[in-house]
Coordinates of C-alpha atoms in Angstrom, one line a residue:
X207 CA -54.2 -172.3 162.0
X208 CA -55.3 -173.1 165.5
X209 CA -58.5 -175.2 166.0
X210 CA -61.6 -173.7 167.6
X211 CA -62.2 -174.7 171.2
X212 CA -64.6 -177.6 171.7
X213 CA -64.2 -179.0 168.2
X214 CA -62.1 -181.9 167.1
X215 CA -59.7 -181.3 164.3
X216 CA -60.9 -182.8 161.1
X217 CA -58.5 -185.3 159.4
X218 CA -57.3 -184.2 156.0
X219 CA -58.7 -186.2 153.1
X220 CA -55.8 -185.3 150.9
X221 CA -53.7 -188.5 150.4
X222 CA -50.1 -188.3 151.5
X223 CA -47.5 -188.3 148.7
X224 CA -45.5 -191.4 148.4
X225 CA -41.7 -191.2 148.8
X226 CA -39.7 -190.7 145.8
X227 CA -39.0 -193.9 143.9
X228 CA -42.1 -195.7 145.1
X229 CA -44.6 -194.2 142.8
X230 CA -44.8 -197.4 140.6
X231 CA -45.2 -199.9 143.5
X232 CA -48.5 -201.6 144.1
X233 CA -50.9 -200.6 146.8
X234 CA -51.3 -202.1 150.3
X235 CA -53.0 -205.2 148.9
X236 CA -49.8 -206.3 147.0
X237 CA -48.1 -209.3 148.5
X238 CA -44.8 -208.6 150.1
X239 CA -41.7 -210.4 148.8
X240 CA -40.2 -213.0 151.2
X241 CA -36.7 -211.8 150.5
X242 CA -35.4 -209.3 153.1
X243 CA -34.4 -205.9 152.1
X244 CA -30.8 -205.1 151.6
X245 CA -28.7 -205.0 154.8
X246 CA -31.5 -206.4 157.1
X247 CA -31.0 -209.6 159.1
X248 CA -32.6 -212.8 157.9
X249 CA -35.8 -213.9 159.8
X250 CA -36.0 -217.3 161.4
X251 CA -38.5 -219.3 163.3
X252 CA -38.6 -219.5 167.1
X253 CA -37.4 -223.2 167.0
X254 CA -33.9 -224.2 166.0
X255 CA -33.0 -225.2 162.5
X256 CA -33.5 -228.9 162.1
X257 CA -30.3 -229.1 160.1
X258 CA -28.3 -228.0 163.1
X259 CA -29.8 -230.5 165.6
X260 CA -26.7 -232.7 165.7
X261 CA -24.6 -229.7 166.8
X262 CA -26.8 -228.4 169.8
X263 CA -27.7 -230.2 173.0
X264 CA -31.0 -229.5 174.8
X265 CA -30.5 -227.6 178.0
X266 CA -33.5 -228.9 179.9
X267 CA -34.0 -232.6 179.0
X268 CA -36.8 -234.5 180.7
X269 CA -35.4 -236.5 183.6
X270 CA -36.9 -239.6 185.1
X271 CA -37.6 -239.7 188.8
X272 CA -35.6 -241.9 191.0
X273 CA -37.9 -244.6 192.6
X274 CA -35.7 -244.9 195.7
X275 CA -35.9 -241.2 196.6
X276 CA -39.7 -241.3 196.0
X277 CA -40.1 -244.1 198.4
X278 CA -38.0 -242.4 201.0
X279 CA -40.1 -239.3 200.8
X280 CA -43.3 -241.2 201.2
X281 CA -42.0 -242.9 204.3
X282 CA -41.0 -239.6 205.8
X283 CA -44.5 -238.1 205.2
X284 CA -46.1 -241.2 206.9
X285 CA -43.9 -240.9 209.9
X286 CA -44.7 -237.2 210.3
X287 CA -48.5 -238.0 210.1
X288 CA -48.0 -240.6 212.9
X289 CA -46.3 -238.0 215.1
X290 CA -49.1 -235.5 214.5
X291 CA -51.8 -238.0 215.2
X292 CA -50.1 -239.0 218.5
X293 CA -49.9 -235.3 219.5
X294 CA -53.6 -234.8 218.8
X295 CA -54.5 -237.9 220.8
X296 CA -52.4 -236.7 223.7
X297 CA -53.9 -233.2 223.7
X298 CA -57.4 -234.7 223.7
X299 CA -56.5 -236.9 226.7
X300 CA -55.2 -233.8 228.6
X301 CA -58.4 -231.9 227.7
X302 CA -60.5 -234.7 229.2
X303 CA -58.4 -234.7 232.3
X304 CA -58.8 -231.0 232.8
X305 CA -62.5 -231.3 232.1
X306 CA -62.8 -233.9 234.8
X307 CA -60.9 -231.7 237.3
X308 CA -63.1 -228.7 236.6
X309 CA -66.2 -230.8 237.0
X310 CA -65.0 -232.1 240.4
X311 CA -64.2 -228.6 241.5
X312 CA -67.6 -227.3 240.6
X313 CA -69.2 -230.3 242.2
X314 CA -67.3 -229.7 245.5
X315 CA -68.4 -226.0 245.6
X316 CA -71.6 -225.5 247.5
X317 CA -74.1 -222.9 246.3
X318 CA -74.0 -219.8 248.5
X319 CA -77.3 -219.1 250.3
X320 CA -79.3 -216.2 248.9
X321 CA -79.2 -213.0 251.0
X322 CA -82.6 -212.1 252.5
X323 CA -84.5 -209.3 250.9
X324 CA -84.6 -206.1 253.1
X325 CA -88.1 -205.5 254.6
X326 CA -88.5 -202.2 252.9
X327 CA -88.1 -203.9 249.5
X328 CA -90.7 -206.5 250.1
X329 CA -94.1 -206.1 248.5
X330 CA -96.8 -205.1 251.0
X331 CA -99.1 -207.9 252.0
X332 CA -102.7 -207.0 251.3
X333 CA -105.5 -209.2 252.6
X334 CA -107.8 -210.6 249.9
X335 CA -110.8 -208.6 251.2
X336 CA -108.9 -205.3 250.8
X337 CA -107.4 -206.1 247.4
X338 CA -108.5 -203.6 244.8
X339 CA -105.6 -204.0 242.3
X340 CA -105.6 -207.6 241.2
X341 CA -108.4 -207.1 238.7
X342 CA -105.9 -204.8 236.7
X343 CA -103.0 -207.3 236.6
X344 CA -103.2 -207.5 232.8
X345 CA -103.1 -203.7 232.3
X346 CA -99.6 -202.4 232.7
X347 CA -100.8 -198.8 232.9
X348 CA -102.2 -199.4 236.4
X349 CA -98.8 -200.5 237.7
X350 CA -100.4 -202.9 240.1
X351 CA -97.1 -204.0 241.6
X352 CA -96.4 -200.4 242.8
X353 CA -99.8 -198.9 243.2
X354 CA -99.9 -199.0 247.0
X355 CA -96.3 -197.8 247.3
X356 CA -97.1 -194.9 245.0
X357 CA -100.1 -193.7 247.0
X358 CA -98.2 -194.2 250.3
X359 CA -95.5 -191.9 248.9
X360 CA -98.0 -189.3 247.8
X361 CA -99.6 -189.4 251.2
X362 CA -96.2 -188.8 252.8
X363 CA -95.7 -185.7 250.6
X364 CA -98.9 -184.1 251.6
X365 CA -97.4 -182.9 254.9
X366 CA -94.7 -181.0 252.9
X367 CA -97.4 -179.1 250.9
X368 CA -99.7 -178.2 253.8
X369 CA -101.0 -174.6 253.2
X370 CA -101.7 -171.9 255.7
X371 CA -104.0 -168.9 255.4
X372 CA -101.8 -166.6 253.4
X373 CA -104.4 -163.9 252.7
X374 CA -103.3 -161.9 255.7
X375 CA -99.9 -161.5 253.9
X376 CA -101.5 -160.3 250.6
X377 CA -102.5 -156.6 251.1
X378 CA -103.8 -156.4 247.5
X379 CA -105.9 -159.6 247.4
X380 CA -108.8 -161.2 249.3
X381 CA -110.6 -164.5 249.4
X382 CA -113.3 -163.4 246.9
X383 CA -110.7 -162.6 244.3
X384 CA -109.2 -166.1 244.7
X385 CA -112.6 -167.7 244.4
X386 CA -113.3 -165.8 241.2
X387 CA -109.9 -166.9 239.8
X388 CA -110.6 -170.6 240.7
X389 CA -114.0 -170.4 239.0
X390 CA -112.3 -169.0 235.9
X391 CA -109.7 -171.8 235.9
X392 CA -112.5 -174.3 235.9
X393 CA -113.9 -172.6 232.8
X394 CA -110.5 -172.8 231.2
X395 CA -110.2 -176.5 232.0
X396 CA -113.7 -177.1 230.4
X397 CA -112.9 -175.1 227.2
X398 CA -109.5 -176.8 226.7
X399 CA -110.9 -180.2 227.8
X400 CA -108.0 -180.7 230.2
X401 CA -107.7 -183.5 232.8
X402 CA -109.1 -182.8 236.2
X403 CA -105.6 -183.4 237.7
X404 CA -104.4 -180.4 235.6
X405 CA -107.0 -178.1 237.1
X406 CA -106.4 -179.2 240.7
X407 CA -102.6 -179.0 240.3
X408 CA -102.9 -175.5 238.8
X409 CA -105.0 -174.3 241.8
X410 CA -102.4 -175.8 244.2
X411 CA -99.5 -174.2 242.4
X412 CA -101.3 -170.8 242.5
X413 CA -101.9 -171.1 246.3
X414 CA -98.3 -172.1 247.0
X415 CA -97.0 -169.3 244.9
X416 CA -99.2 -166.7 246.7
X417 CA -98.1 -168.2 250.0
X418 CA -94.5 -167.1 249.4
X419 CA -94.9 -164.1 247.0
X420 CA -97.0 -161.0 247.2
X421 CA -99.0 -160.2 244.1
X422 CA -101.0 -157.3 242.7
X423 CA -104.6 -157.5 241.7
X424 CA -104.0 -157.0 238.0
X425 CA -101.5 -159.9 237.9
X426 CA -103.7 -162.5 239.6
X427 CA -105.1 -163.8 236.3
X428 CA -101.6 -164.0 234.9
X429 CA -100.5 -166.1 237.9
X430 CA -103.5 -168.4 237.4
X431 CA -103.1 -168.9 233.7
X432 CA -99.3 -169.5 234.0
X433 CA -100.0 -172.1 236.7
X434 CA -102.4 -173.8 234.4
X435 CA -99.8 -173.7 231.6
X436 CA -97.2 -175.4 233.9
X437 CA -99.7 -178.0 235.1
X438 CA -100.6 -178.8 231.5
X439 CA -97.0 -179.5 230.6
X440 CA -96.8 -181.8 233.6
X441 CA -100.1 -183.7 233.2
X442 CA -101.3 -183.5 229.6
X443 CA -100.1 -185.5 226.6
X444 CA -100.7 -182.5 224.3
X445 CA -100.7 -179.4 226.4
X446 CA -102.1 -176.1 224.9
X447 CA -99.5 -173.7 223.6
X448 CA -98.6 -170.4 225.2
X449 CA -100.6 -168.4 222.6
X450 CA -103.7 -170.2 223.7
X451 CA -103.3 -169.0 227.3
X452 CA -102.6 -165.5 226.0
X453 CA -105.8 -165.7 224.0
X454 CA -108.0 -166.8 227.0
X455 CA -106.6 -163.8 228.9
X456 CA -108.1 -161.6 226.2
X457 CA -104.5 -160.5 225.3
X458 CA -104.2 -158.6 228.6
X459 CA -100.6 -159.8 228.9
X460 CA -97.7 -160.1 226.6
X461 CA -95.7 -163.2 225.8
X462 CA -92.7 -161.9 227.7
X463 CA -94.8 -161.4 230.8
X464 CA -96.1 -165.0 230.7
X465 CA -92.6 -166.4 230.3
X466 CA -91.3 -164.2 233.2
X467 CA -94.2 -165.4 235.4
X468 CA -93.4 -169.0 234.6
X469 CA -89.8 -168.5 235.7
X470 CA -91.0 -166.8 238.9
X471 CA -93.4 -169.6 239.8
X472 CA -90.9 -172.3 239.1
X473 CA -88.2 -170.6 241.2
X474 CA -90.7 -169.9 244.1
X475 CA -91.7 -173.6 244.2
X476 CA -88.0 -174.7 243.7
X477 CA -89.2 -176.7 240.7
X478 CA -90.9 -179.1 243.0
X479 CA -94.5 -179.1 241.7
X480 CA -95.3 -182.8 241.9
X481 CA -97.9 -181.8 244.5
X482 CA -100.4 -184.5 245.6
X483 CA -104.0 -183.5 244.7
X484 CA -107.2 -184.9 246.1
X485 CA -108.4 -186.2 242.7
X486 CA -105.7 -188.8 242.6
X487 CA -106.8 -190.3 245.8
X488 CA -110.5 -190.0 244.8
X489 CA -109.9 -192.1 241.7
X490 CA -108.4 -194.9 243.8
X491 CA -110.6 -194.8 247.0
X492 CA -113.8 -194.5 245.1
X493 CA -113.4 -198.2 244.0
X494 CA -113.6 -199.6 247.5
X495 CA -115.5 -199.5 250.7
X496 CA -112.3 -200.3 252.7
X497 CA -111.3 -196.6 253.0
X498 CA -109.7 -197.0 256.4
X499 CA -107.3 -199.7 255.2
X500 CA -106.2 -197.9 252.0
X501 CA -106.3 -194.2 253.2
X502 CA -105.0 -194.8 256.7
X503 CA -107.7 -192.4 258.1
X504 CA -110.5 -193.3 260.5
X505 CA -113.9 -191.7 260.4
X506 CA -113.1 -189.4 263.4
X507 CA -110.0 -188.2 261.6
X508 CA -112.1 -187.0 258.7
X509 CA -114.9 -185.4 260.7
X510 CA -113.5 -181.9 260.9
X511 CA -112.9 -181.7 257.1
X512 CA -116.4 -183.1 256.5
X513 CA -118.0 -180.4 258.6
X514 CA -116.1 -177.6 256.8
X515 CA -117.2 -179.0 253.4
X516 CA -120.8 -179.1 254.7
X517 CA -120.7 -175.5 255.7
X518 CA -119.5 -174.5 252.3
X519 CA -122.2 -176.4 250.5
X520 CA -125.1 -175.0 252.5
X521 CA -123.9 -171.4 252.1
X522 CA -125.9 -169.4 249.6
X523 CA -124.6 -169.5 246.1
X524 CA -122.7 -166.6 244.6
X525 CA -123.8 -165.4 241.2
X526 CA -120.1 -164.7 240.3
X527 CA -119.2 -168.4 241.0
X528 CA -121.6 -170.2 238.6
X529 CA -119.1 -172.2 236.6
X530 CA -118.4 -174.9 239.2
X531 CA -122.0 -175.4 240.0
X532 CA -123.0 -175.7 236.3
X533 CA -120.2 -178.1 235.6
X534 CA -121.2 -180.6 238.3
X535 CA -124.9 -180.2 237.4
X536 CA -124.1 -182.0 234.1
X537 CA -125.0 -185.7 233.6
X538 CA -121.4 -186.6 233.1
X539 CA -120.9 -185.9 236.8
X540 CA -124.2 -187.5 237.7
X541 CA -125.7 -184.1 238.5
X542 CA -124.2 -184.1 242.0
X543 CA -124.6 -180.3 242.2
X544 CA -128.4 -180.8 242.1
X545 CA -128.6 -183.2 244.9
X546 CA -130.0 -181.6 248.1
X547 CA -127.4 -181.2 250.9
X548 CA -128.0 -183.4 254.0
X549 CA -128.9 -181.7 257.2
X550 CA -126.4 -181.1 259.9
X551 CA -128.2 -183.6 262.2
X552 CA -128.1 -186.3 259.6
X553 CA -124.4 -185.6 259.0
X554 CA -123.5 -185.8 262.7
X555 CA -125.4 -189.1 263.0
X556 CA -123.2 -190.5 260.2
X557 CA -120.0 -189.3 261.7
X558 CA -120.7 -190.9 265.1

């Protein structure tokens, strides 16, 4: 009968029948007889029978070592040790000779003079009275060693990003629409608590895009919000996500439209959006009175720009452009929007 799967067969408890003729023998505890059964060979111990010792010779008798051969072997070992010792001594002498030769060669070689550093790689020499970076030597974030080179480079890039009046090439836009857009971008920067550099870079990117691409009125806010998105990715440590910019536009645009506009702006600017913004220079130049040394501009060079800014400030305020004025009327910005504007006569006296 086959066993069921997964179970071990149980051993039968029925005792096996003894062979015929052994029924009357004792159990397993009976002592066996020393006599061998009939026909079986006789057992013997592993050693030879003592009675036969005189007939058998040992095959491996213990031999005594010859003292003469032992002495010869010892002498040969000593002679080999002497030869090895002499070879070690000779190799050490050769090593010392080579070492002396190398030392003499190095001593004879004269050190080559250092090549002069090219002038464009030398650090610029700044007179102590114009030094505004030494106080930040312990702060690696200020990059004091490269500060002047960085701002000289940014200044050289300003000429590449000089803007012209592009409104004549925009049949669907005007300067008032741009002003409203910039005022709205300031509000976005305030709500998202973005850096000032992010705001100014977004405005510059918007202007440079409009200078090379015609836009419709209904897409102007999309251009501004997309420019702010790109600037946030460039300037912010934790930029707002795309859904945040869709939300601030009151869901007037779809996600696909924002992505398409981002591609269009990047291609129009040829991915070169490291544009110098005024706020970077303001952060640096506000620390010193030596503006002519650090900026490279004289007072007469700045006079035309100062007059244009003055005309803008004395112009009557527009009710549609209230965000910028309210922002700079805050105590954080020292309420500069509430300071009365100087007269033109006073300004001209300062510029002379």
